[in-house]
Short mmCIF file of C-alpha atoms in Angstrom, two decimals:
data_model
loop_
_atom_site.label_atom_id
_atom_site.label_comp_id
_atom_site.label_asym_id
_atom_site.label_seq_id
_atom_site.Cartn_x
_atom_site.Cartn_y
_atom_site.Cartn_z
CA MET A 1 102.46 7.26 127.64
CA HIS A 2 101.91 10.62 126.43
CA LYS A 3 100.61 11.37 123.28
CA PRO A 4 103.22 13.96 121.49
CA THR A 5 101.52 17.66 121.80
CA VAL A 6 100.53 18.90 118.66
CA PRO A 7 101.67 22.46 118.33
CA GLN A 8 98.41 25.12 117.77
CA PRO A 9 98.81 27.87 115.37
CA PRO A 10 98.32 31.40 117.03
CA PRO A 11 95.40 33.04 117.61
CA ALA A 12 94.24 34.95 114.31
CA ARG A 13 94.73 38.74 114.96
CA GLY A 14 91.94 41.29 113.72
CA PRO A 15 93.20 44.19 111.57
CA ARG A 16 95.77 46.49 113.40
CA LYS A 17 94.52 49.39 114.75
CA ARG A 18 96.35 52.86 114.02
CA THR A 19 97.55 53.89 116.77
CA LEU A 20 97.38 57.70 117.75
CA PRO A 21 101.29 58.64 116.61
CA MET A 22 101.17 56.90 113.50
CA LEU A 23 98.16 58.95 112.59
CA LEU A 24 100.20 62.42 113.83
CA GLY A 25 103.09 61.43 111.82
CA ALA A 26 100.66 60.71 108.62
CA LEU A 27 99.01 63.83 109.48
CA LEU A 28 102.71 65.61 109.75
CA LEU A 29 104.16 63.86 106.17
CA GLY A 30 100.94 65.30 104.47
CA ALA A 31 101.35 68.71 105.63
CA LEU A 32 105.49 68.36 104.58
CA LEU A 33 104.64 67.42 101.29
CA VAL A 34 101.74 70.24 100.50
CA ALA A 35 104.08 72.97 102.49
CA CYS A 36 107.24 71.58 99.78
CA GLY A 37 105.32 72.00 95.83
CA GLY A 38 103.14 69.25 96.25
CA GLU A 39 100.72 68.75 93.57
CA GLU A 40 97.90 70.76 95.10
CA SER A 41 99.88 73.71 95.39
CA SER A 42 101.41 73.14 92.01
CA SER A 43 98.20 73.44 90.19
CA GLU A 44 97.31 76.62 91.33
CA PRO A 45 97.58 79.68 89.12
CA GLN A 46 100.41 82.15 88.71
CA SER A 47 99.58 86.01 87.14
CA TYR A 48 102.13 87.57 84.75
CA THR A 49 101.79 90.73 83.34
CA TYR A 50 103.65 92.55 80.73
CA VAL A 51 103.03 95.10 78.30
CA ILE A 52 103.62 94.72 74.34
CA ASP A 53 107.17 96.30 73.47
CA SER A 54 107.08 96.11 69.55
CA LEU A 55 104.52 95.25 67.37
CA SER A 56 105.76 94.17 63.85
CA ALA A 57 103.19 93.86 60.80
CA PRO A 58 103.68 92.06 57.44
CA GLN A 59 105.91 94.40 54.79
CA THR A 60 105.35 91.64 51.85
CA ALA A 61 102.26 89.73 51.14
CA ALA A 62 104.37 86.32 51.19
CA GLU A 63 105.57 87.92 55.03
CA ALA A 64 101.77 88.47 56.08
CA VAL A 65 101.56 84.71 54.72
CA GLU A 66 104.75 83.31 56.03
CA SER A 67 105.38 84.99 59.60
CA TYR A 68 102.21 86.55 60.56
CA GLY A 69 99.44 84.14 59.47
CA LEU A 70 96.91 82.38 61.75
CA ASP A 71 93.88 79.80 61.01
CA VAL A 72 91.21 82.75 62.12
CA ASP A 73 88.40 80.53 60.47
CA GLY A 74 88.98 77.76 61.70
CA LYS A 75 89.04 76.08 58.05
CA ALA A 76 92.36 74.33 57.29
CA ASP A 77 91.00 73.07 54.03
CA ASP A 78 90.09 76.47 52.75
CA SER A 79 92.27 78.14 49.85
CA ASN A 80 94.51 79.63 52.36
CA ARG A 81 95.72 76.21 53.27
CA GLY A 82 94.10 77.49 56.89
CA VAL A 83 96.67 80.90 57.24
CA ASP A 84 94.47 83.58 57.45
CA ASN A 85 95.97 87.38 56.74
CA ALA A 86 94.02 89.57 54.00
CA LEU A 87 94.33 92.66 55.81
CA GLY A 88 97.97 91.85 56.68
CA SER A 89 98.41 91.64 53.00
CA LEU A 90 96.68 94.72 52.53
CA LEU A 91 99.00 96.62 54.73
CA ALA A 92 102.20 95.06 52.66
CA THR A 93 100.20 96.46 49.49
CA LEU A 94 100.00 100.09 50.49
CA SER A 95 103.57 100.24 51.99
CA SER A 96 104.58 99.60 47.69
CA MET A 97 101.95 101.32 46.45
CA ALA A 98 101.34 104.27 48.65
CA ASP A 99 104.71 104.05 50.33
CA LEU A 100 102.07 104.11 53.53
CA ASP A 101 104.63 102.72 56.01
CA VAL A 102 102.12 101.26 58.53
CA ALA A 103 104.36 98.88 60.13
CA SER A 104 106.65 101.98 61.20
CA ALA A 105 103.90 103.51 62.18
CA LEU A 106 103.09 100.86 64.40
CA GLN A 107 105.98 100.41 66.11
CA ALA A 108 106.48 104.41 66.69
CA GLY A 109 102.86 104.18 68.45
CA VAL A 110 104.21 101.46 70.58
CA ASP A 111 107.35 103.37 71.80
CA ASP A 112 105.89 107.45 72.09
CA GLY A 113 102.96 105.51 74.39
CA SER A 114 100.05 106.44 71.92
CA ILE A 115 99.36 102.72 71.39
CA ILE A 116 99.34 100.85 74.67
CA LEU A 117 98.57 96.95 74.93
CA LEU A 118 98.82 95.32 78.54
CA ALA A 119 98.68 91.16 78.99
CA GLN A 120 98.18 89.07 81.28
CA LEU A 121 99.38 85.13 81.47
CA ASP A 122 97.84 82.89 83.64
CA THR A 123 99.38 79.69 84.18
CA PRO A 124 100.13 76.93 87.25
CA ASP A 125 103.34 76.33 85.46
CA LEU A 126 106.01 78.51 82.73
CA GLU A 127 107.22 75.22 80.73
CA GLN A 128 103.94 72.92 80.68
CA SER A 129 100.80 73.32 81.22
CA ASP A 130 96.98 72.39 79.76
CA ALA A 131 95.40 75.20 81.59
CA ALA A 132 96.77 78.79 80.51
CA THR A 133 95.10 81.67 79.39
CA VAL A 134 96.16 85.08 77.91
CA GLY A 135 94.79 88.22 78.39
CA LEU A 136 94.89 91.60 76.18
CA TYR A 137 94.34 94.59 77.31
CA LEU A 138 94.49 98.09 76.24
CA GLY A 139 96.50 100.20 78.59
CA ALA A 140 96.17 103.93 80.03
CA ASN A 141 98.64 106.28 82.33
CA PRO A 142 102.05 104.54 82.40
CA ASN A 143 104.24 105.13 84.46
CA PRO A 144 107.09 106.74 84.17
CA ALA A 145 105.41 108.59 81.05
CA ALA A 146 106.91 107.09 77.40
CA CYS A 147 108.27 110.11 76.66
CA ALA A 148 110.96 112.68 78.99
CA ASP A 149 109.54 115.54 77.36
CA ASP A 150 108.48 116.78 74.20
CA ALA A 151 112.25 116.95 72.98
CA ASP A 152 112.51 113.03 73.35
CA THR A 153 112.05 110.98 69.99
CA ALA A 154 113.59 108.28 70.87
CA CYS A 155 110.90 107.82 74.07
CA ARG A 156 110.62 103.72 75.26
CA LEU A 157 111.05 104.99 78.91
CA HIS A 158 107.64 103.27 80.24
CA LEU A 159 109.17 99.74 78.16
CA GLN A 160 111.80 98.82 80.81
CA GLY A 161 110.30 96.39 82.45
CA ASP A 162 109.35 98.19 85.50
CA ALA A 163 106.53 100.40 84.58
CA SER A 164 103.05 100.38 85.81
CA PHE A 165 99.98 100.92 83.73
CA GLU A 166 96.14 101.16 84.45
CA ILE A 167 93.71 98.98 82.32
CA SER A 168 91.62 101.61 79.65
CA ALA A 169 88.00 101.25 80.33
CA ASP A 170 87.56 101.14 76.20
CA THR A 171 89.11 97.04 76.54
CA PRO A 172 86.16 95.01 75.49
CA SER A 173 84.74 93.32 78.29
CA ASP A 174 86.33 89.36 77.95
CA THR A 175 89.33 89.27 75.98
CA THR A 176 90.83 85.79 77.51
CA LEU A 177 92.28 83.21 75.27
CA SER A 178 92.71 79.64 76.37
CA GLY A 179 95.06 77.48 75.40
CA ALA A 180 97.89 75.27 76.68
CA LEU A 181 101.66 75.80 77.46
CA GLU A 182 104.59 73.57 75.98
CA SER A 183 108.47 73.22 76.13
CA GLY A 184 107.80 77.15 77.14
CA GLY A 185 105.17 78.38 74.66
CA PHE A 186 101.82 79.21 74.40
CA ALA A 187 99.37 77.96 71.57
CA MET A 188 96.16 77.36 71.61
CA GLY A 189 94.99 74.04 69.72
CA ALA A 190 92.31 73.52 66.88
CA ASP A 191 89.45 72.79 69.63
CA SER A 192 90.66 76.34 71.48
CA ALA A 193 87.74 78.25 71.43
CA PRO A 194 88.65 82.11 70.16
CA GLY A 195 87.76 85.00 71.34
CA THR A 196 87.81 89.04 71.24
CA VAL A 197 90.77 91.17 72.07
CA PRO A 198 91.34 94.48 70.90
CA PHE A 199 93.94 96.17 68.54
CA VAL A 200 94.85 99.86 67.47
CA LEU A 201 95.94 100.75 64.39
CA PRO A 202 98.33 104.24 64.39
CA ALA A 203 97.09 107.51 62.80
CA LEU A 204 99.10 108.13 59.78
CA ASP A 205 98.82 112.15 59.30
CA ASP A 206 100.00 114.52 61.59
CA GLY A 207 97.19 115.16 64.61
CA ALA A 208 94.97 112.36 63.88
CA GLU A 209 94.40 109.96 66.95
CA PRO A 210 95.11 106.09 66.54
CA LEU A 211 92.18 103.82 65.99
CA GLN A 212 90.88 101.42 68.71
CA LEU A 213 89.73 97.98 66.66
CA THR A 214 88.16 95.02 68.26
CA LEU A 215 89.59 91.63 66.15
CA VAL A 216 87.22 89.23 66.51
CA GLY A 217 87.80 85.16 65.79
CA ALA A 218 90.97 86.12 67.73
CA ARG A 219 93.92 83.59 68.43
CA VAL A 220 97.08 84.04 69.80
CA GLN A 221 100.63 82.11 69.57
CA VAL A 222 104.29 83.04 72.06
CA GLY A 223 107.34 81.25 71.19
CA ALA A 224 108.38 81.67 74.38
CA VAL A 225 107.78 82.54 77.54
CA SER A 226 108.86 83.49 81.08
CA GLU A 227 108.86 86.15 83.94
CA ASP A 228 110.02 89.10 82.60
CA GLY A 229 108.89 88.82 78.74
CA LEU A 230 106.97 87.19 75.72
CA ALA A 231 108.45 86.34 72.57
CA GLU A 232 108.36 85.42 69.21
CA GLY A 233 104.25 86.13 69.58
CA VAL A 234 101.86 86.48 66.85
CA LEU A 235 98.33 88.12 67.20
CA GLY A 236 95.79 87.23 64.97
CA GLY A 237 91.93 87.92 64.23
CA ALA A 238 89.21 89.60 61.87
CA VAL A 239 87.88 92.80 60.92
CA PRO A 240 84.30 92.80 59.86
CA PHE A 241 84.35 94.04 56.26
CA ASP A 242 81.90 96.84 56.75
CA GLU A 243 84.46 98.64 59.31
CA ILE A 244 87.25 98.34 56.77
CA GLU A 245 85.20 100.09 54.61
CA ASN A 246 84.38 102.76 56.90
CA THR A 247 86.89 103.33 58.85
CA ILE A 248 90.11 101.62 58.33
CA LEU A 249 89.93 102.49 54.84
CA PRO A 250 89.38 106.52 55.54
CA LEU A 251 92.32 106.03 57.70
CA PHE A 252 94.52 104.83 55.43
CA TYR A 253 93.46 107.66 53.37
CA GLU A 254 93.68 110.32 55.62
CA GLY A 255 97.49 109.34 55.76
CA ILE A 256 97.83 109.23 51.43
CA ALA A 257 96.35 112.29 51.24
CA ASP A 258 98.52 114.35 54.20
CA THR A 259 101.57 112.60 51.63
CA VAL A 260 100.16 114.25 48.57
CA ALA A 261 99.48 117.24 50.22
CA THR A 262 103.25 117.91 50.99
CA ASP A 263 104.37 116.61 47.54
CA CYS A 264 102.10 118.31 45.39
CA SER A 265 101.25 121.69 45.42
CA GLY A 266 102.00 122.32 41.82
CA GLU A 267 99.09 122.15 39.05
CA ALA A 268 99.11 119.46 36.39
CA PRO A 269 101.24 117.79 34.69
CA ALA A 270 104.01 119.46 37.40
CA CYS A 271 101.82 118.38 40.01
CA CYS A 272 104.64 117.07 42.62
CA THR A 273 107.94 117.48 43.40
CA ALA A 274 110.24 115.00 41.08
CA ASP A 275 110.36 111.39 42.68
CA SER A 276 108.50 112.23 45.66
CA ALA A 277 106.27 109.78 47.52
CA GLY A 278 103.53 111.87 46.60
CA ALA A 279 104.20 111.37 42.80
CA GLY A 280 103.94 107.96 43.00
CA ILE A 281 100.92 108.13 44.23
CA LEU A 282 99.22 110.18 42.36
CA GLU A 283 100.92 107.75 39.58
CA PHE A 284 98.50 105.21 41.06
CA PHE A 285 95.19 106.58 42.21
CA ASP A 286 94.54 110.17 40.35
CA ALA A 287 92.61 108.95 37.92
CA ASP A 288 91.12 112.39 37.11
CA ASP A 289 94.52 114.49 37.14
CA ASP A 290 93.73 116.71 38.63
CA CYS A 291 97.04 116.59 41.58
CA ALA A 292 94.81 115.16 43.96
CA VAL A 293 92.93 111.95 45.38
CA SER A 294 89.72 111.60 46.49
CA LEU A 295 88.79 109.18 48.38
CA GLU A 296 86.24 107.61 46.07
CA GLU A 297 89.52 107.89 43.79
CA PHE A 298 91.50 105.52 46.25
CA SER A 299 88.67 103.37 47.63
CA GLY A 300 87.76 102.44 44.00
CA ASN A 301 91.14 101.82 42.60
CA PHE A 302 91.35 98.68 40.70
CA PHE A 303 94.70 97.52 42.08
CA LEU A 304 93.49 97.62 45.59
CA SER A 305 90.53 95.94 44.64
CA LEU A 306 92.18 93.03 44.15
CA PHE A 307 93.41 92.89 47.90
CA LEU A 308 90.60 94.61 49.32
CA ASN A 309 88.32 91.10 49.81
CA PRO A 310 86.66 89.62 53.04
CA ASP A 311 88.56 86.01 53.21
CA VAL A 312 86.65 84.73 56.22
CA ASP A 313 83.20 83.94 57.37
CA LEU A 314 82.78 84.97 60.81
CA PHE A 315 78.74 85.40 61.11
CA ASP A 316 75.84 84.08 59.91
CA ASP A 317 72.88 86.21 58.33
CA THR A 318 71.50 87.62 61.81
CA GLY A 319 75.16 89.36 62.18
CA ALA A 320 75.84 86.67 65.07
CA TYR A 321 79.56 85.43 65.82
CA ASN A 322 78.84 82.11 63.59
CA PRO A 323 81.53 80.82 61.81
CA ASN A 324 81.16 79.00 58.57
CA THR A 325 77.09 79.05 58.80
CA ASP A 326 76.02 80.65 55.75
CA GLY A 327 78.75 80.51 53.05
CA VAL A 328 79.58 84.07 53.25
CA ASN A 329 82.96 85.63 53.60
CA ASP A 330 82.26 89.31 55.56
CA ALA A 331 85.62 90.05 57.52
CA MET A 332 89.13 90.64 56.54
CA SER A 333 91.48 88.43 58.89
CA LEU A 334 94.69 90.16 60.34
CA GLY A 335 97.95 88.68 61.86
CA VAL A 336 100.80 90.28 63.04
CA GLY A 337 104.10 89.77 65.49
CA PHE A 338 104.38 91.28 68.83
CA THR A 339 107.15 91.06 71.85
CA ALA A 340 106.59 92.09 75.18
CA THR A 341 108.40 92.74 78.44
CA GLY A 342 107.05 93.20 82.34
CA ALA A 343 104.74 95.37 83.51
CA SER A 344 102.49 95.90 86.38
CA PHE A 345 98.62 96.82 86.37
CA ALA A 346 95.48 96.23 88.68
CA GLN A 347 94.31 92.57 87.37
CA PRO A 348 91.09 92.57 86.10
CA GLN A 349 87.90 91.68 88.28
#
């Protein structure tokens, strides 16, 4: 009698070895993924370059806060409720008190090429990115030139999206601000480090040169970015108060002195052409009724002094940038609006 045969399990197999064709296939698949825009290639930042084609300064104190104010000192719980723009409010005040139209002069400088600001956006994606940066530079040597000739009053030939520029040697060495792109807009979060960027105030009297400034504690936000331009931009920063007193106030004074010289060639009490801008200036600033305004009368004016106060504490008692350490406000904040169009320039090294 034969015993039934008991089926035996098959012998255990070791780990399957990859054959050469399988390895080659895996390598080919990886190469295809990278070539088709895989994760590795999408993380590489791309550079987009622009020239600012409009600058907007506030024309009312309310506009300074509501439209152009940013948190320059990082204190959301201060008296400004985290919105800083004291110098912008001063510009608006001078516009109404002294007929000093800084906003129009600022845009005129952009149009005629006396004010050239360049911008560079670096990001791996124009819609969403946690690793985006914006750099701001002083520009020079536009090609084509801003104006066709001396008779051209419209100018803006360098703001058509196809001009080339050079970065001015006067640009500060590090002007890059880090932030993030979300839904096509650039913003700097509360933990984003502010930086140092250039800015230019326009000449306010004939023959004068624009005034180059360096904004400290700078921040920027852009409502919409594209390859071809930037829209709904706001640039904020601050100017040390001693620079306000020594350079910016004299710039403003030259503007009103030029107006007075044009409108007010008579003798007291009929100093000026009736209802002229110069007559309005004398009403506010001519303390001794001599048909002129001195720098001392201008800078010491009571009404002006209400707006001429530092509003942010950005420097310590050694003069180093170290916000909110000694409790002394030492700078005035400034915020302006901007847009930009495409441009080309050699990227900074």
